[in-house]
PDB file of N, CA and C and ligand atoms in Angstrom:
ATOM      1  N   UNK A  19     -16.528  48.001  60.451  1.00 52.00           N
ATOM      2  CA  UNK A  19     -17.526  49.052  60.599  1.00 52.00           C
ATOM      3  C   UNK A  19     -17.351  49.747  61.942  1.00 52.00           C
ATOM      4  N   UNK A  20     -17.916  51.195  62.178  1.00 57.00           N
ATOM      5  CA  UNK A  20     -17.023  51.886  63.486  1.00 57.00           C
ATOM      6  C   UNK A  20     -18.395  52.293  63.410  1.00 57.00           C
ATOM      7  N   UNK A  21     -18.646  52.058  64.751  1.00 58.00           N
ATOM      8  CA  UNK A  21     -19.909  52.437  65.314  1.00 58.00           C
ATOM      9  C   UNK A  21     -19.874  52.745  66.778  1.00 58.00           C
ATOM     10  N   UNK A  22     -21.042  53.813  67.378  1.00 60.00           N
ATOM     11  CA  UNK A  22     -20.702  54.176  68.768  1.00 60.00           C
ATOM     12  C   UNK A  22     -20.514  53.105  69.929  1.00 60.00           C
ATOM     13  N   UNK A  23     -21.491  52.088  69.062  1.00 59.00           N
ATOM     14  CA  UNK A  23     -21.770  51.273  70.707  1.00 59.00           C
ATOM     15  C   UNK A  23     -20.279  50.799  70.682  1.00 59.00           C
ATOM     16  N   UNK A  24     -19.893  50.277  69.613  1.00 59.00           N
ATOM     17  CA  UNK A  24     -18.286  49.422  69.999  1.00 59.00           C
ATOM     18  C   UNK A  24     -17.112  50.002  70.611  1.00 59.00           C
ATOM     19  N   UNK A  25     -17.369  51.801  70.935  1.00 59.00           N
ATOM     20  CA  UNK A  25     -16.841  52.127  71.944  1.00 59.00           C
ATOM     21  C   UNK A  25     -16.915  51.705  73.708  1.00 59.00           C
ATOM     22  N   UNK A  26     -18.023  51.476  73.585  1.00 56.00           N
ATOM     23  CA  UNK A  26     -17.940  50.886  74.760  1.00 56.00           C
ATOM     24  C   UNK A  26     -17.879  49.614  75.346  1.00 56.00           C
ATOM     25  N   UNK A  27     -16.880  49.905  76.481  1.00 59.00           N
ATOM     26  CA  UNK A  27     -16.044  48.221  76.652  1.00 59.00           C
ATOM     27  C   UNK A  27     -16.808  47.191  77.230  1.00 59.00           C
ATOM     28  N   UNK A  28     -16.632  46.048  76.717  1.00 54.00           N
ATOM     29  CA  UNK A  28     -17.018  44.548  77.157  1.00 54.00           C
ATOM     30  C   UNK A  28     -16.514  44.026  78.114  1.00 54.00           C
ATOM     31  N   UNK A  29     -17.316  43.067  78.941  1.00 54.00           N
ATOM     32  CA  UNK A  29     -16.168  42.544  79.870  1.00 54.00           C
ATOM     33  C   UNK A  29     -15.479  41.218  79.354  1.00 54.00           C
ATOM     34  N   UNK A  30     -14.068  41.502  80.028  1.00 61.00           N
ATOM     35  CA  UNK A  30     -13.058  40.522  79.129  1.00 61.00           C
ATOM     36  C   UNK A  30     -13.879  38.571  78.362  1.00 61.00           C
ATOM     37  N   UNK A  31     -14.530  38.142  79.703  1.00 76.00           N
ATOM     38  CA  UNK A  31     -15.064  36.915  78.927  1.00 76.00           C
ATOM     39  C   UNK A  31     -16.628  36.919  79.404  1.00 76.00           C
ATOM     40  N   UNK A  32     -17.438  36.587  77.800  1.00 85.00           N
ATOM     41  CA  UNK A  32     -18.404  36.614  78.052  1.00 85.00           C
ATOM     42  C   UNK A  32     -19.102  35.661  78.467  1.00 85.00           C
ATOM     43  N   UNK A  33     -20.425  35.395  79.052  1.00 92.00           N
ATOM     44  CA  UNK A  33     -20.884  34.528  79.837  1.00 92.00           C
ATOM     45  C   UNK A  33     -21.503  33.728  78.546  1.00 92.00           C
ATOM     46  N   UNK A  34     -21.248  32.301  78.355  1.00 95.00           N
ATOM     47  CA  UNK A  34     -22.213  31.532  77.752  1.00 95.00           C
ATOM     48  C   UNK A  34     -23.680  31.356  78.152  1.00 95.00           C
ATOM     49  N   UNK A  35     -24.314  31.324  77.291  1.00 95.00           N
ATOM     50  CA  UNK A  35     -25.764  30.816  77.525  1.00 95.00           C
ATOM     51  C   UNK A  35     -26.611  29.886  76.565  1.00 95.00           C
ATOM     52  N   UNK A  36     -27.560  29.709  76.850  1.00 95.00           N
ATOM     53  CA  UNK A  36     -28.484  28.202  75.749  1.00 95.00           C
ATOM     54  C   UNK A  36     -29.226  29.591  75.117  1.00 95.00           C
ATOM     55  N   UNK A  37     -29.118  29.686  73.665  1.00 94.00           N
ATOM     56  CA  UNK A  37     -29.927  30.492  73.072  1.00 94.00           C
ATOM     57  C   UNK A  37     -31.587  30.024  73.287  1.00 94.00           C
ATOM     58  N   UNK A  38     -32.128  31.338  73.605  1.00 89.00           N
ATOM     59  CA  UNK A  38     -34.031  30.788  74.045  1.00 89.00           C
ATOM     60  C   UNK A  38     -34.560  30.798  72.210  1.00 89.00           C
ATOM     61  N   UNK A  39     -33.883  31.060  71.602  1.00 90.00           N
ATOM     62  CA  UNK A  39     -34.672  30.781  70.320  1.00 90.00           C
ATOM     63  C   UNK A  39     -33.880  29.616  69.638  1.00 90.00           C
ATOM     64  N   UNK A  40     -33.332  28.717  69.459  1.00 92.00           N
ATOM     65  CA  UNK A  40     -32.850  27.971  69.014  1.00 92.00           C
ATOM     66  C   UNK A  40     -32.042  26.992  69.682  1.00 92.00           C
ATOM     67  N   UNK A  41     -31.667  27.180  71.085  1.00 94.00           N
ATOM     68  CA  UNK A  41     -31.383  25.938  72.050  1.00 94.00           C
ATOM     69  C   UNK A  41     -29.832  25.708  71.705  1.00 94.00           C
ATOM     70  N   UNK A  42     -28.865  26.410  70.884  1.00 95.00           N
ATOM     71  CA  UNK A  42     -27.687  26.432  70.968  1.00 95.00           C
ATOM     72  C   UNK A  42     -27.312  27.405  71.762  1.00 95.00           C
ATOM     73  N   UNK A  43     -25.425  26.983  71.942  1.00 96.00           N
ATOM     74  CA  UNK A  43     -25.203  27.896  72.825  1.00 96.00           C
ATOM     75  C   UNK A  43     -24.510  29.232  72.074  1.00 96.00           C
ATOM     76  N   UNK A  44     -25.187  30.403  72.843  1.00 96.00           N
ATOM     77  CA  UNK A  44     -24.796  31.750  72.970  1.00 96.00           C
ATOM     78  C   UNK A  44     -23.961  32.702  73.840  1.00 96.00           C
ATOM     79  N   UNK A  45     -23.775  33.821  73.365  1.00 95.00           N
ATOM     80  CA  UNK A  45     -22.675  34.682  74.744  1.00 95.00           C
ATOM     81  C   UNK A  45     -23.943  35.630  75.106  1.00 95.00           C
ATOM     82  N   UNK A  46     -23.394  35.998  76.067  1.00 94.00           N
ATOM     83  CA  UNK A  46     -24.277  37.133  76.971  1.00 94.00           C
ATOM     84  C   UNK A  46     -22.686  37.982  77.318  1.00 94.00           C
ATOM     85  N   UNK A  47     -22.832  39.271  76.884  1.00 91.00           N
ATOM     86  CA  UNK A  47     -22.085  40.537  77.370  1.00 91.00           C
ATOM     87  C   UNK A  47     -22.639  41.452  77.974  1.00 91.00           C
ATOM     88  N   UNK A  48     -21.709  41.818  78.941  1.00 89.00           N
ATOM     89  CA  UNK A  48     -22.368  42.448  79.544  1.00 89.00           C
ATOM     90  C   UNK A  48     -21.559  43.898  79.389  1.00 89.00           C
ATOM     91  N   UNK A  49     -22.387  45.233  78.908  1.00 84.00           N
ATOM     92  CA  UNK A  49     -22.034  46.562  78.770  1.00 84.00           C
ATOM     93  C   UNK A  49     -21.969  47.538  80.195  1.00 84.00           C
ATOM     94  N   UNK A  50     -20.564  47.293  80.401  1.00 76.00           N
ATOM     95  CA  UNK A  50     -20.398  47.962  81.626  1.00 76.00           C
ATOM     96  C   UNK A  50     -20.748  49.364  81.799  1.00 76.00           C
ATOM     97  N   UNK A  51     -20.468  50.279  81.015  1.00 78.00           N
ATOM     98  CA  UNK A  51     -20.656  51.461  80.874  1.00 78.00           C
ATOM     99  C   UNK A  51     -22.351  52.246  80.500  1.00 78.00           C
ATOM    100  N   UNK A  52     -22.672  50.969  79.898  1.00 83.00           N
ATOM    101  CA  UNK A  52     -24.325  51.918  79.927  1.00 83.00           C
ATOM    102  C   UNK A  52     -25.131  50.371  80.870  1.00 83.00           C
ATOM    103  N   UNK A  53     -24.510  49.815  81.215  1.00 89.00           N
ATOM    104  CA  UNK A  53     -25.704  49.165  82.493  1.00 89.00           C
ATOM    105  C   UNK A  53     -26.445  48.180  81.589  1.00 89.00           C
ATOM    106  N   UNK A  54     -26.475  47.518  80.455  1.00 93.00           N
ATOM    107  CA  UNK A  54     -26.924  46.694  79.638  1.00 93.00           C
ATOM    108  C   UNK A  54     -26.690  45.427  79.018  1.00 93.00           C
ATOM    109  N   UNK A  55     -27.074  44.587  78.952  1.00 93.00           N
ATOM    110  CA  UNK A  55     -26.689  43.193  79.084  1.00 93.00           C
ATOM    111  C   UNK A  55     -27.624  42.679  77.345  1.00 93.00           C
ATOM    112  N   UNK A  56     -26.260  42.267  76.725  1.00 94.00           N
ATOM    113  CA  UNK A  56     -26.752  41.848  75.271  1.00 94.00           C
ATOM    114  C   UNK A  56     -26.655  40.357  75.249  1.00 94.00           C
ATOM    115  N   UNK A  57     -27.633  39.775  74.722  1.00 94.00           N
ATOM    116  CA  UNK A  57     -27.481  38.317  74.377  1.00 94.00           C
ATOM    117  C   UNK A  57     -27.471  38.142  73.409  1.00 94.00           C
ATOM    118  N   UNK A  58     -26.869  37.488  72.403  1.00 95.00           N
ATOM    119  CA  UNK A  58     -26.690  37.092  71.071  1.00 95.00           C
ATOM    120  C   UNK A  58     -26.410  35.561  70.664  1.00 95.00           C
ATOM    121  N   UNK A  59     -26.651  35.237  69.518  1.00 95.00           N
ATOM    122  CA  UNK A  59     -26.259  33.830  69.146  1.00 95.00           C
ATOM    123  C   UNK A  59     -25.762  34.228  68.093  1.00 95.00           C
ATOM    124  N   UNK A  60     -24.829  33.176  67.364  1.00 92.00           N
ATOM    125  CA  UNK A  60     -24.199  33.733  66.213  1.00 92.00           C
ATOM    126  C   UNK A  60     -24.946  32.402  64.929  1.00 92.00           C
ATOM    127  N   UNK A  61     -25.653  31.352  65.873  1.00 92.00           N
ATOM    128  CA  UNK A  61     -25.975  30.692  65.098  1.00 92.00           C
ATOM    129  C   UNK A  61     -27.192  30.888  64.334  1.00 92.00           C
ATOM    130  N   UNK A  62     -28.404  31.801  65.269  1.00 92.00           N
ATOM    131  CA  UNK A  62     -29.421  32.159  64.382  1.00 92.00           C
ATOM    132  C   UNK A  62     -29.797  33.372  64.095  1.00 92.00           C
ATOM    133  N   UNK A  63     -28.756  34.041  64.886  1.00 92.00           N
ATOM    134  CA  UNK A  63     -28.477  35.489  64.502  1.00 92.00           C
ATOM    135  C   UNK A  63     -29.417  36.446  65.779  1.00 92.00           C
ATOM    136  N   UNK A  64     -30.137  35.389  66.610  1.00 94.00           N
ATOM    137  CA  UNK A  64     -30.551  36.139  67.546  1.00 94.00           C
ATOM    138  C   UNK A  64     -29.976  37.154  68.539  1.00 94.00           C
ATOM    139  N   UNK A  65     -31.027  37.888  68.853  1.00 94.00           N
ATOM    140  CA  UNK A  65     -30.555  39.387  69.687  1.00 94.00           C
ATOM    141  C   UNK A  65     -31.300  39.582  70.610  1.00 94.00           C
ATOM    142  N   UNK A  66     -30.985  40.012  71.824  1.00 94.00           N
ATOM    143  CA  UNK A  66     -31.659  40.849  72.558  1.00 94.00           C
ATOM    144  C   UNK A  66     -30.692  41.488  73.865  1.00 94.00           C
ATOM    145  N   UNK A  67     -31.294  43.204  73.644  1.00 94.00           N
ATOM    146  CA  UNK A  67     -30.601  43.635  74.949  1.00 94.00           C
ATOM    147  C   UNK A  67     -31.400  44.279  75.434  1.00 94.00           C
ATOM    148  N   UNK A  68     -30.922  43.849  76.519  1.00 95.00           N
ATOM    149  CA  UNK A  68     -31.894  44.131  78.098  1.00 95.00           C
ATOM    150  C   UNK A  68     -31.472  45.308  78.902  1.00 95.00           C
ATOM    151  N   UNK A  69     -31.858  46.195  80.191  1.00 94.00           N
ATOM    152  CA  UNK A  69     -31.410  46.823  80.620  1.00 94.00           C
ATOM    153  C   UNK A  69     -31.153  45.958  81.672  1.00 94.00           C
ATOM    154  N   UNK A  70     -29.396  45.892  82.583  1.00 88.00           N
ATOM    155  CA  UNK A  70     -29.086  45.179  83.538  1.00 88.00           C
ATOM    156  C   UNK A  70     -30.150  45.425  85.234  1.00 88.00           C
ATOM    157  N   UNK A  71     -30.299  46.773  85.145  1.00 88.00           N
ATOM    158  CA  UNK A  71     -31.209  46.798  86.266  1.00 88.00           C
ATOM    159  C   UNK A  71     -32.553  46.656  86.614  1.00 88.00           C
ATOM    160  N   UNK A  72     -33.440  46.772  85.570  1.00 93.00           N
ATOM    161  CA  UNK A  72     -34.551  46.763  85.342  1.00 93.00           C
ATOM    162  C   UNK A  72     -34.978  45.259  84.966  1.00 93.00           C
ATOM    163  N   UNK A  73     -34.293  44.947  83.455  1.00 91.00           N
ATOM    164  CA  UNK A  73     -34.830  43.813  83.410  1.00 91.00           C
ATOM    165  C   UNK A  73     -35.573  44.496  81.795  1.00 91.00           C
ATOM    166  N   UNK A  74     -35.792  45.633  82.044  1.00 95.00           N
ATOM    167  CA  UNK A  74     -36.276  45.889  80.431  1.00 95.00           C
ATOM    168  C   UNK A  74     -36.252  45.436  79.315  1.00 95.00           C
ATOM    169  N   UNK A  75     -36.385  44.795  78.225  1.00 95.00           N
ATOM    170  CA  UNK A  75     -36.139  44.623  76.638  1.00 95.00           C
ATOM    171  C   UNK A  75     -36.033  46.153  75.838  1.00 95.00           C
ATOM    172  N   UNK A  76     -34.816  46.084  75.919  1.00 94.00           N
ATOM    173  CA  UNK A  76     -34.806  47.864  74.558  1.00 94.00           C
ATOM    174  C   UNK A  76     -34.136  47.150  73.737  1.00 94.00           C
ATOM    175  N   UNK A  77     -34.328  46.213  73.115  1.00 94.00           N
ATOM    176  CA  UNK A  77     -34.361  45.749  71.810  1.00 94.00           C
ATOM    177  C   UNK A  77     -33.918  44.125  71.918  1.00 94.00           C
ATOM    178  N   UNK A  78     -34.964  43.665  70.514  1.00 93.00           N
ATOM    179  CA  UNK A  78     -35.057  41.809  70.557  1.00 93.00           C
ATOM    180  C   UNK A  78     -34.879  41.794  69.444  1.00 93.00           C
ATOM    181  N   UNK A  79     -34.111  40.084  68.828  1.00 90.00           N
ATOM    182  CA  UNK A  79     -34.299  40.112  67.267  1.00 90.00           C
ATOM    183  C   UNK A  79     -34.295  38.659  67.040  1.00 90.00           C
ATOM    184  N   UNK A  80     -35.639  37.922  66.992  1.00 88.00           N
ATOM    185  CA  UNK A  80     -35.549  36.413  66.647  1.00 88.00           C
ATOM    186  C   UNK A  80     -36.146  36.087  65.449  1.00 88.00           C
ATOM    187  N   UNK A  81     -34.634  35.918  64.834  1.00 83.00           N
ATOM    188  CA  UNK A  81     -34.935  35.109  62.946  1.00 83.00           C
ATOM    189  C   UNK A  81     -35.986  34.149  62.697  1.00 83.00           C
ATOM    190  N   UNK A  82     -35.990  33.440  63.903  1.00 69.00           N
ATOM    191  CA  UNK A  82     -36.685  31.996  63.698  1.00 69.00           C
ATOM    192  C   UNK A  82     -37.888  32.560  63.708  1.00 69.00           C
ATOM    193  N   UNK A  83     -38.373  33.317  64.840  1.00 57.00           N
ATOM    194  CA  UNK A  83     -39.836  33.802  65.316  1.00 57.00           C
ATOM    195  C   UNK A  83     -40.712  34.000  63.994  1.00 57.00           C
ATOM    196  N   UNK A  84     -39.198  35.094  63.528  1.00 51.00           N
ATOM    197  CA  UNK A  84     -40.024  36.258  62.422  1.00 51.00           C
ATOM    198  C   UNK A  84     -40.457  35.561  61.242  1.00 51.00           C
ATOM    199  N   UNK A  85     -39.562  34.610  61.077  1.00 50.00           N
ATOM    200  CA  UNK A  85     -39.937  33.876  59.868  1.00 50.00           C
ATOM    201  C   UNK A  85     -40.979  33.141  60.149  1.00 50.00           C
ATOM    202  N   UNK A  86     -41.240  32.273  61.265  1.00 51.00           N
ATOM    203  CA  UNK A  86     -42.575  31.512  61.426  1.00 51.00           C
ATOM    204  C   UNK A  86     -43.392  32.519  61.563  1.00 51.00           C
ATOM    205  N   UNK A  87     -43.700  33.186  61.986  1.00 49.00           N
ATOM    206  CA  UNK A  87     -44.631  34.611  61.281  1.00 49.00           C
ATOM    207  C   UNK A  87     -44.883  34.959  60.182  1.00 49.00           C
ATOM    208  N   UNK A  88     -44.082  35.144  59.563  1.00 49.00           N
ATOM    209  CA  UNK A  88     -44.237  35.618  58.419  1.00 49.00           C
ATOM    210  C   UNK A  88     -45.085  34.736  57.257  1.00 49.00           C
ATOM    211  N   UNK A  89     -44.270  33.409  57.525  1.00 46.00           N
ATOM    212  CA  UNK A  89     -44.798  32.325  56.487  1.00 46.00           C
ATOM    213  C   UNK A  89     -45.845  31.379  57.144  1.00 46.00           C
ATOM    214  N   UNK A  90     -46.748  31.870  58.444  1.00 43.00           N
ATOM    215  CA  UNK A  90     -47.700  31.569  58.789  1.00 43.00           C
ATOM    216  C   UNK A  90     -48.850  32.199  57.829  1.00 43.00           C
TER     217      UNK A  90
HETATM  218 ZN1   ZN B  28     -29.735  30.830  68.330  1.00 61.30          ZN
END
């Protein structure tokens, strides 16, 4: 799939991290070109990217959350 963001480059290795929704480990990339820092897991499909300077959330996505929501 060809999409805009995947024009813009990654840095070569991404930083591991403990996913905050599921406690496995995840990558954190960081988007050099627009200043934004994505965290992802591949195990629960979680998302979130942040703005690197601010600290902002412009966009989150936790499977686990939504579903204990939902079926609350
Ligand atoms: Zn996860």
């Amino acid at each position: 799939m060809k999409r805009p963001l995947e024009s813009i480059p990654l840095t070569p290795e991404p930083t591991t991290i403990r996913c905050p929704n599921c406690g496995r480990p995840g990558e954190r990339h960081h988007l050099a070109h627009s200043r934004l820092v994505r965290t992802e897991c591949h195990h629960c499909d979680y998302l979130m990217i942040t703005c690197g300077e601010t600290g902002n959330v412009i966009e989150a996505y936790s499977p686990g959350l939504y579903a204990h929501a939902m079926s609350a």
